[in-house]
PDB file of C-alpha atoms in Angstrom:
ATOM      1  CA  UNK A   1     129.993 -54.517 -31.885  1.00  0.00           C
ATOM      2  CA  UNK A   2     127.674 -57.170 -30.495  1.00  0.00           C
ATOM      3  CA  UNK A   3     126.634 -54.765 -27.733  1.00  0.00           C
ATOM      4  CA  UNK A   4     125.642 -52.127 -30.279  1.00  0.00           C
ATOM      5  CA  UNK A   5     123.471 -54.555 -32.237  1.00  0.00           C
ATOM      6  CA  UNK A   6     121.938 -55.839 -29.001  1.00  0.00           C
ATOM      7  CA  UNK A   7     121.135 -52.236 -28.041  1.00  0.00           C
ATOM      8  CA  UNK A   8     119.575 -51.569 -31.452  1.00  0.00           C
ATOM      9  CA  UNK A   9     117.482 -54.714 -31.211  1.00  0.00           C
ATOM     10  CA  UNK A  10     116.468 -54.009 -27.611  1.00  0.00           C
ATOM     11  CA  UNK A  11     115.452 -50.410 -28.417  1.00  0.00           C
ATOM     12  CA  UNK A  12     113.304 -51.520 -31.348  1.00  0.00           C
ATOM     13  CA  UNK A  13     111.585 -54.124 -29.201  1.00  0.00           C
ATOM     14  CA  UNK A  14     110.905 -51.533 -26.491  1.00  0.00           C
ATOM     15  CA  UNK A  15     109.443 -49.103 -29.034  1.00  0.00           C
ATOM     16  CA  UNK A  16     112.232 -46.589 -28.501  1.00  0.00           C
ATOM     17  CA  UNK A  17     114.379 -44.913 -31.104  1.00  0.00           C
ATOM     18  CA  UNK A  18     117.357 -47.093 -32.038  1.00  0.00           C
ATOM     19  CA  UNK A  19     120.925 -45.866 -31.717  1.00  0.00           C
ATOM     20  CA  UNK A  20     121.138 -45.916 -35.523  1.00  0.00           C
ATOM     21  CA  UNK A  21     118.064 -43.656 -35.709  1.00  0.00           C
ATOM     22  CA  UNK A  22     119.561 -41.268 -33.144  1.00  0.00           C
ATOM     23  CA  UNK A  23     122.800 -41.100 -35.135  1.00  0.00           C
ATOM     24  CA  UNK A  24     120.881 -40.769 -38.409  1.00  0.00           C
ATOM     25  CA  UNK A  25     118.865 -37.804 -37.081  1.00  0.00           C
ATOM     26  CA  UNK A  26     122.063 -36.056 -35.986  1.00  0.00           C
ATOM     27  CA  UNK A  27     123.721 -36.833 -39.323  1.00  0.00           C
ATOM     28  CA  UNK A  28     120.703 -35.587 -41.310  1.00  0.00           C
ATOM     29  CA  UNK A  29     120.583 -32.366 -39.257  1.00  0.00           C
ATOM     30  CA  UNK A  30     124.214 -31.732 -40.162  1.00  0.00           C
ATOM     31  CA  UNK A  31     123.611 -32.625 -43.820  1.00  0.00           C
ATOM     32  CA  UNK A  32     120.559 -30.353 -44.119  1.00  0.00           C
ATOM     33  CA  UNK A  33     122.483 -27.486 -42.494  1.00  0.00           C
ATOM     34  CA  UNK A  34     125.676 -27.756 -44.571  1.00  0.00           C
ATOM     35  CA  UNK A  35     124.625 -29.834 -47.634  1.00  0.00           C
ATOM     36  CA  UNK A  36     127.766 -31.925 -47.397  1.00  0.00           C
ATOM     37  CA  UNK A  37     128.737 -35.310 -46.003  1.00  0.00           C
ATOM     38  CA  UNK A  38     130.887 -34.676 -42.915  1.00  0.00           C
ATOM     39  CA  UNK A  39     134.377 -36.123 -42.509  1.00  0.00           C
ATOM     40  CA  UNK A  40     134.825 -39.034 -40.099  1.00  0.00           C
ATOM     41  CA  UNK A  41     136.414 -36.614 -37.610  1.00  0.00           C
ATOM     42  CA  UNK A  42     133.463 -34.229 -37.814  1.00  0.00           C
ATOM     43  CA  UNK A  43     131.057 -37.169 -37.657  1.00  0.00           C
ATOM     44  CA  UNK A  44     132.660 -38.281 -34.383  1.00  0.00           C
ATOM     45  CA  UNK A  45     131.701 -34.896 -32.946  1.00  0.00           C
ATOM     46  CA  UNK A  46     128.207 -34.947 -34.493  1.00  0.00           C
ATOM     47  CA  UNK A  47     127.457 -38.426 -33.147  1.00  0.00           C
ATOM     48  CA  UNK A  48     129.153 -37.799 -29.819  1.00  0.00           C
ATOM     49  CA  UNK A  49     131.556 -40.738 -30.096  1.00  0.00           C
ATOM     50  CA  UNK A  50     135.309 -41.071 -29.620  1.00  0.00           C
ATOM     51  CA  UNK A  51     135.985 -43.785 -32.174  1.00  0.00           C
ATOM     52  CA  UNK A  52     136.337 -43.672 -35.950  1.00  0.00           C
ATOM     53  CA  UNK A  53     135.404 -47.359 -36.036  1.00  0.00           C
ATOM     54  CA  UNK A  54     131.933 -46.479 -34.669  1.00  0.00           C
ATOM     55  CA  UNK A  55     131.600 -43.850 -37.413  1.00  0.00           C
ATOM     56  CA  UNK A  56     132.781 -46.373 -40.017  1.00  0.00           C
ATOM     57  CA  UNK A  57     130.170 -48.920 -38.844  1.00  0.00           C
ATOM     58  CA  UNK A  58     127.506 -46.189 -38.917  1.00  0.00           C
ATOM     59  CA  UNK A  59     128.460 -45.276 -42.509  1.00  0.00           C
ATOM     60  CA  UNK A  60     128.303 -48.979 -43.454  1.00  0.00           C
ATOM     61  CA  UNK A  61     124.813 -49.194 -41.946  1.00  0.00           C
ATOM     62  CA  UNK A  62     123.765 -46.099 -43.897  1.00  0.00           C
ATOM     63  CA  UNK A  63     125.029 -47.725 -47.114  1.00  0.00           C
ATOM     64  CA  UNK A  64     123.218 -50.999 -46.313  1.00  0.00           C
ATOM     65  CA  UNK A  65     120.034 -49.051 -45.490  1.00  0.00           C
ATOM     66  CA  UNK A  66     120.161 -47.012 -48.719  1.00  0.00           C
ATOM     67  CA  UNK A  67     121.001 -43.597 -47.237  1.00  0.00           C
ATOM     68  CA  UNK A  68     124.480 -43.381 -48.798  1.00  0.00           C
ATOM     69  CA  UNK A  69     126.512 -44.964 -51.568  1.00  0.00           C
ATOM     70  CA  UNK A  70     130.264 -45.069 -51.844  1.00  0.00           C
ATOM     71  CA  UNK A  71     132.103 -44.360 -55.078  1.00  0.00           C
ATOM     72  CA  UNK A  72     135.883 -44.736 -54.818  1.00  0.00           C
ATOM     73  CA  UNK A  73     136.593 -43.132 -51.461  1.00  0.00           C
ATOM     74  CA  UNK A  74     133.675 -40.690 -51.634  1.00  0.00           C
ATOM     75  CA  UNK A  75     130.362 -41.105 -49.831  1.00  0.00           C
ATOM     76  CA  UNK A  76     127.359 -39.814 -51.762  1.00  0.00           C
ATOM     77  CA  UNK A  77     123.861 -39.059 -50.435  1.00  0.00           C
ATOM     78  CA  UNK A  78     120.919 -41.024 -51.802  1.00  0.00           C
ATOM     79  CA  UNK A  79     117.304 -39.861 -52.090  1.00  0.00           C
ATOM     80  CA  UNK A  80     116.458 -41.745 -48.904  1.00  0.00           C
ATOM     81  CA  UNK A  81     118.788 -39.448 -46.906  1.00  0.00           C
ATOM     82  CA  UNK A  82     117.013 -36.274 -48.025  1.00  0.00           C
ATOM     83  CA  UNK A  83     113.487 -37.665 -48.273  1.00  0.00           C
ATOM     84  CA  UNK A  84     110.857 -36.354 -45.905  1.00  0.00           C
ATOM     85  CA  UNK A  85     108.101 -38.335 -44.186  1.00  0.00           C
ATOM     86  CA  UNK A  86     104.896 -38.249 -46.208  1.00  0.00           C
ATOM     87  CA  UNK A  87     101.558 -39.149 -44.668  1.00  0.00           C
ATOM     88  CA  UNK A  88      98.773 -40.072 -47.078  1.00  0.00           C
ATOM     89  CA  UNK A  89      96.157 -38.135 -45.161  1.00  0.00           C
ATOM     90  CA  UNK A  90      95.060 -36.841 -41.814  1.00  0.00           C
ATOM     91  CA  UNK A  91      91.538 -37.049 -40.500  1.00  0.00           C
ATOM     92  CA  UNK A  92      90.209 -33.568 -39.821  1.00  0.00           C
ATOM     93  CA  UNK A  93      88.582 -33.133 -36.439  1.00  0.00           C
ATOM     94  CA  UNK A  94      89.601 -36.532 -35.018  1.00  0.00           C
ATOM     95  CA  UNK A  95      92.744 -36.691 -32.872  1.00  0.00           C
ATOM     96  CA  UNK A  96      95.164 -39.213 -34.388  1.00  0.00           C
ATOM     97  CA  UNK A  97      98.567 -39.949 -32.920  1.00  0.00           C
ATOM     98  CA  UNK A  98     101.520 -39.778 -35.299  1.00  0.00           C
ATOM     99  CA  UNK A  99     102.470 -43.314 -34.264  1.00  0.00           C
ATOM    100  CA  UNK A 100      99.053 -44.537 -35.472  1.00  0.00           C
ATOM    101  CA  UNK A 101      99.955 -43.807 -39.105  1.00  0.00           C
ATOM    102  CA  UNK A 102     103.075 -45.140 -40.816  1.00  0.00           C
ATOM    103  CA  UNK A 103     104.547 -42.651 -43.311  1.00  0.00           C
ATOM    104  CA  UNK A 104     106.509 -43.369 -46.418  1.00  0.00           C
ATOM    105  CA  UNK A 105     109.241 -41.013 -47.536  1.00  0.00           C
ATOM    106  CA  UNK A 106     109.369 -38.829 -50.606  1.00  0.00           C
ATOM    107  CA  UNK A 107     112.057 -36.631 -52.051  1.00  0.00           C
ATOM    108  CA  UNK A 108     110.578 -33.171 -52.504  1.00  0.00           C
ATOM    109  CA  UNK A 109     112.957 -32.420 -55.366  1.00  0.00           C
ATOM    110  CA  UNK A 110     111.121 -34.941 -57.549  1.00  0.00           C
ATOM    111  CA  UNK A 111     107.918 -32.925 -57.166  1.00  0.00           C
ATOM    112  CA  UNK A 112     109.461 -29.476 -57.571  1.00  0.00           C
ATOM    113  CA  UNK A 113     112.157 -30.044 -60.165  1.00  0.00           C
ATOM    114  CA  UNK A 114     111.446 -31.784 -63.450  1.00  0.00           C
ATOM    115  CA  UNK A 115     114.788 -31.069 -65.173  1.00  0.00           C
ATOM    116  CA  UNK A 116     117.547 -30.840 -62.519  1.00  0.00           C
ATOM    117  CA  UNK A 117     120.259 -30.426 -65.150  1.00  0.00           C
ATOM    118  CA  UNK A 118     118.554 -27.173 -66.253  1.00  0.00           C
ATOM    119  CA  UNK A 119     117.537 -25.903 -62.812  1.00  0.00           C
ATOM    120  CA  UNK A 120     119.154 -23.428 -60.438  1.00  0.00           C
ATOM    121  CA  UNK A 121     118.241 -21.915 -57.083  1.00  0.00           C
ATOM    122  CA  UNK A 122     118.382 -18.126 -56.787  1.00  0.00           C
ATOM    123  CA  UNK A 123     118.005 -15.959 -53.691  1.00  0.00           C
ATOM    124  CA  UNK A 124     115.606 -13.061 -54.316  1.00  0.00           C
ATOM    125  CA  UNK A 125     116.841  -9.509 -53.885  1.00  0.00           C
ATOM    126  CA  UNK A 126     114.383  -6.623 -53.909  1.00  0.00           C
ATOM    127  CA  UNK A 127     110.674  -6.210 -53.242  1.00  0.00           C
ATOM    128  CA  UNK A 128     109.165  -5.808 -56.717  1.00  0.00           C
ATOM    129  CA  UNK A 129     107.605  -9.316 -56.742  1.00  0.00           C
ATOM    130  CA  UNK A 130     105.917  -9.182 -53.316  1.00  0.00           C
ATOM    131  CA  UNK A 131     102.454  -8.972 -54.930  1.00  0.00           C
ATOM    132  CA  UNK A 132     103.179 -12.344 -56.559  1.00  0.00           C
ATOM    133  CA  UNK A 133     104.114 -13.796 -53.151  1.00  0.00           C
ATOM    134  CA  UNK A 134     107.865 -13.675 -53.794  1.00  0.00           C
ATOM    135  CA  UNK A 135     109.664 -11.811 -51.029  1.00  0.00           C
ATOM    136  CA  UNK A 136     113.203 -10.549 -50.506  1.00  0.00           C
ATOM    137  CA  UNK A 137     115.347 -13.370 -49.137  1.00  0.00           C
ATOM    138  CA  UNK A 138     113.193 -16.139 -50.629  1.00  0.00           C
ATOM    139  CA  UNK A 139     114.975 -18.839 -52.584  1.00  0.00           C
ATOM    140  CA  UNK A 140     113.276 -19.541 -55.895  1.00  0.00           C
ATOM    141  CA  UNK A 141     113.630 -22.592 -58.115  1.00  0.00           C
ATOM    142  CA  UNK A 142     114.331 -21.488 -61.667  1.00  0.00           C
ATOM    143  CA  UNK A 143     114.238 -23.838 -64.641  1.00  0.00           C
ATOM    144  CA  UNK A 144     116.208 -22.517 -67.606  1.00  0.00           C
ATOM    145  CA  UNK A 145     113.874 -22.361 -70.610  1.00  0.00           C
ATOM    146  CA  UNK A 146     113.811 -20.035 -73.588  1.00  0.00           C
ATOM    147  CA  UNK A 147     110.036 -20.329 -74.044  1.00  0.00           C
ATOM    148  CA  UNK A 148     108.035 -18.302 -71.541  1.00  0.00           C
ATOM    149  CA  UNK A 149     104.275 -18.621 -71.700  1.00  0.00           C
ATOM    150  CA  UNK A 150     101.626 -16.041 -70.828  1.00  0.00           C
ATOM    151  CA  UNK A 151     101.295 -15.844 -67.053  1.00  0.00           C
ATOM    152  CA  UNK A 152     104.740 -17.332 -66.313  1.00  0.00           C
ATOM    153  CA  UNK A 153     106.969 -15.573 -63.826  1.00  0.00           C
ATOM    154  CA  UNK A 154     110.427 -15.402 -65.363  1.00  0.00           C
ATOM    155  CA  UNK A 155     113.955 -14.505 -64.385  1.00  0.00           C
ATOM    156  CA  UNK A 156     115.451 -12.659 -67.316  1.00  0.00           C
ATOM    157  CA  UNK A 157     118.927 -11.331 -68.009  1.00  0.00           C
ATOM    158  CA  UNK A 158     118.520  -7.844 -69.475  1.00  0.00           C
ATOM    159  CA  UNK A 159     121.599  -5.787 -70.428  1.00  0.00           C
ATOM    160  CA  UNK A 160     123.794  -8.222 -68.469  1.00  0.00           C
ATOM    161  CA  UNK A 161     121.932  -7.447 -65.213  1.00  0.00           C
TER     162      UNK A 161
END
């Protein structure tokens, strides 16, 4: 345990990615692919470790860092886990290294979805909306609302279809 924290500290001092950050990137890749928190056994494979105690310590670090919470025996994702880096601006025409600007993270859902309890995602089938920029296979965010306004694109149930 002391060796792991020494390694984390050493990596941060050397400007390299910490072991926690490496594990977190692997964990996030899994989460974004499957939209579920992996079991400890699966997490051992994802992280490339042979010990559940390493996975347990990693989960504890994620809780302490605000990426997960634990309710009963269930781990739940927090906004910080699914947030994306957000840079305030980029200077056009002047090369700027990514390391020169420190991002903060935002959760895209907060910008796209105003009423999550009334919102669904639907995969588009057909080509009739291509002129509106909606193509077959796209996933659209649909907020359930009975009041459509002029110019709104709606998903409507007509004759149970």
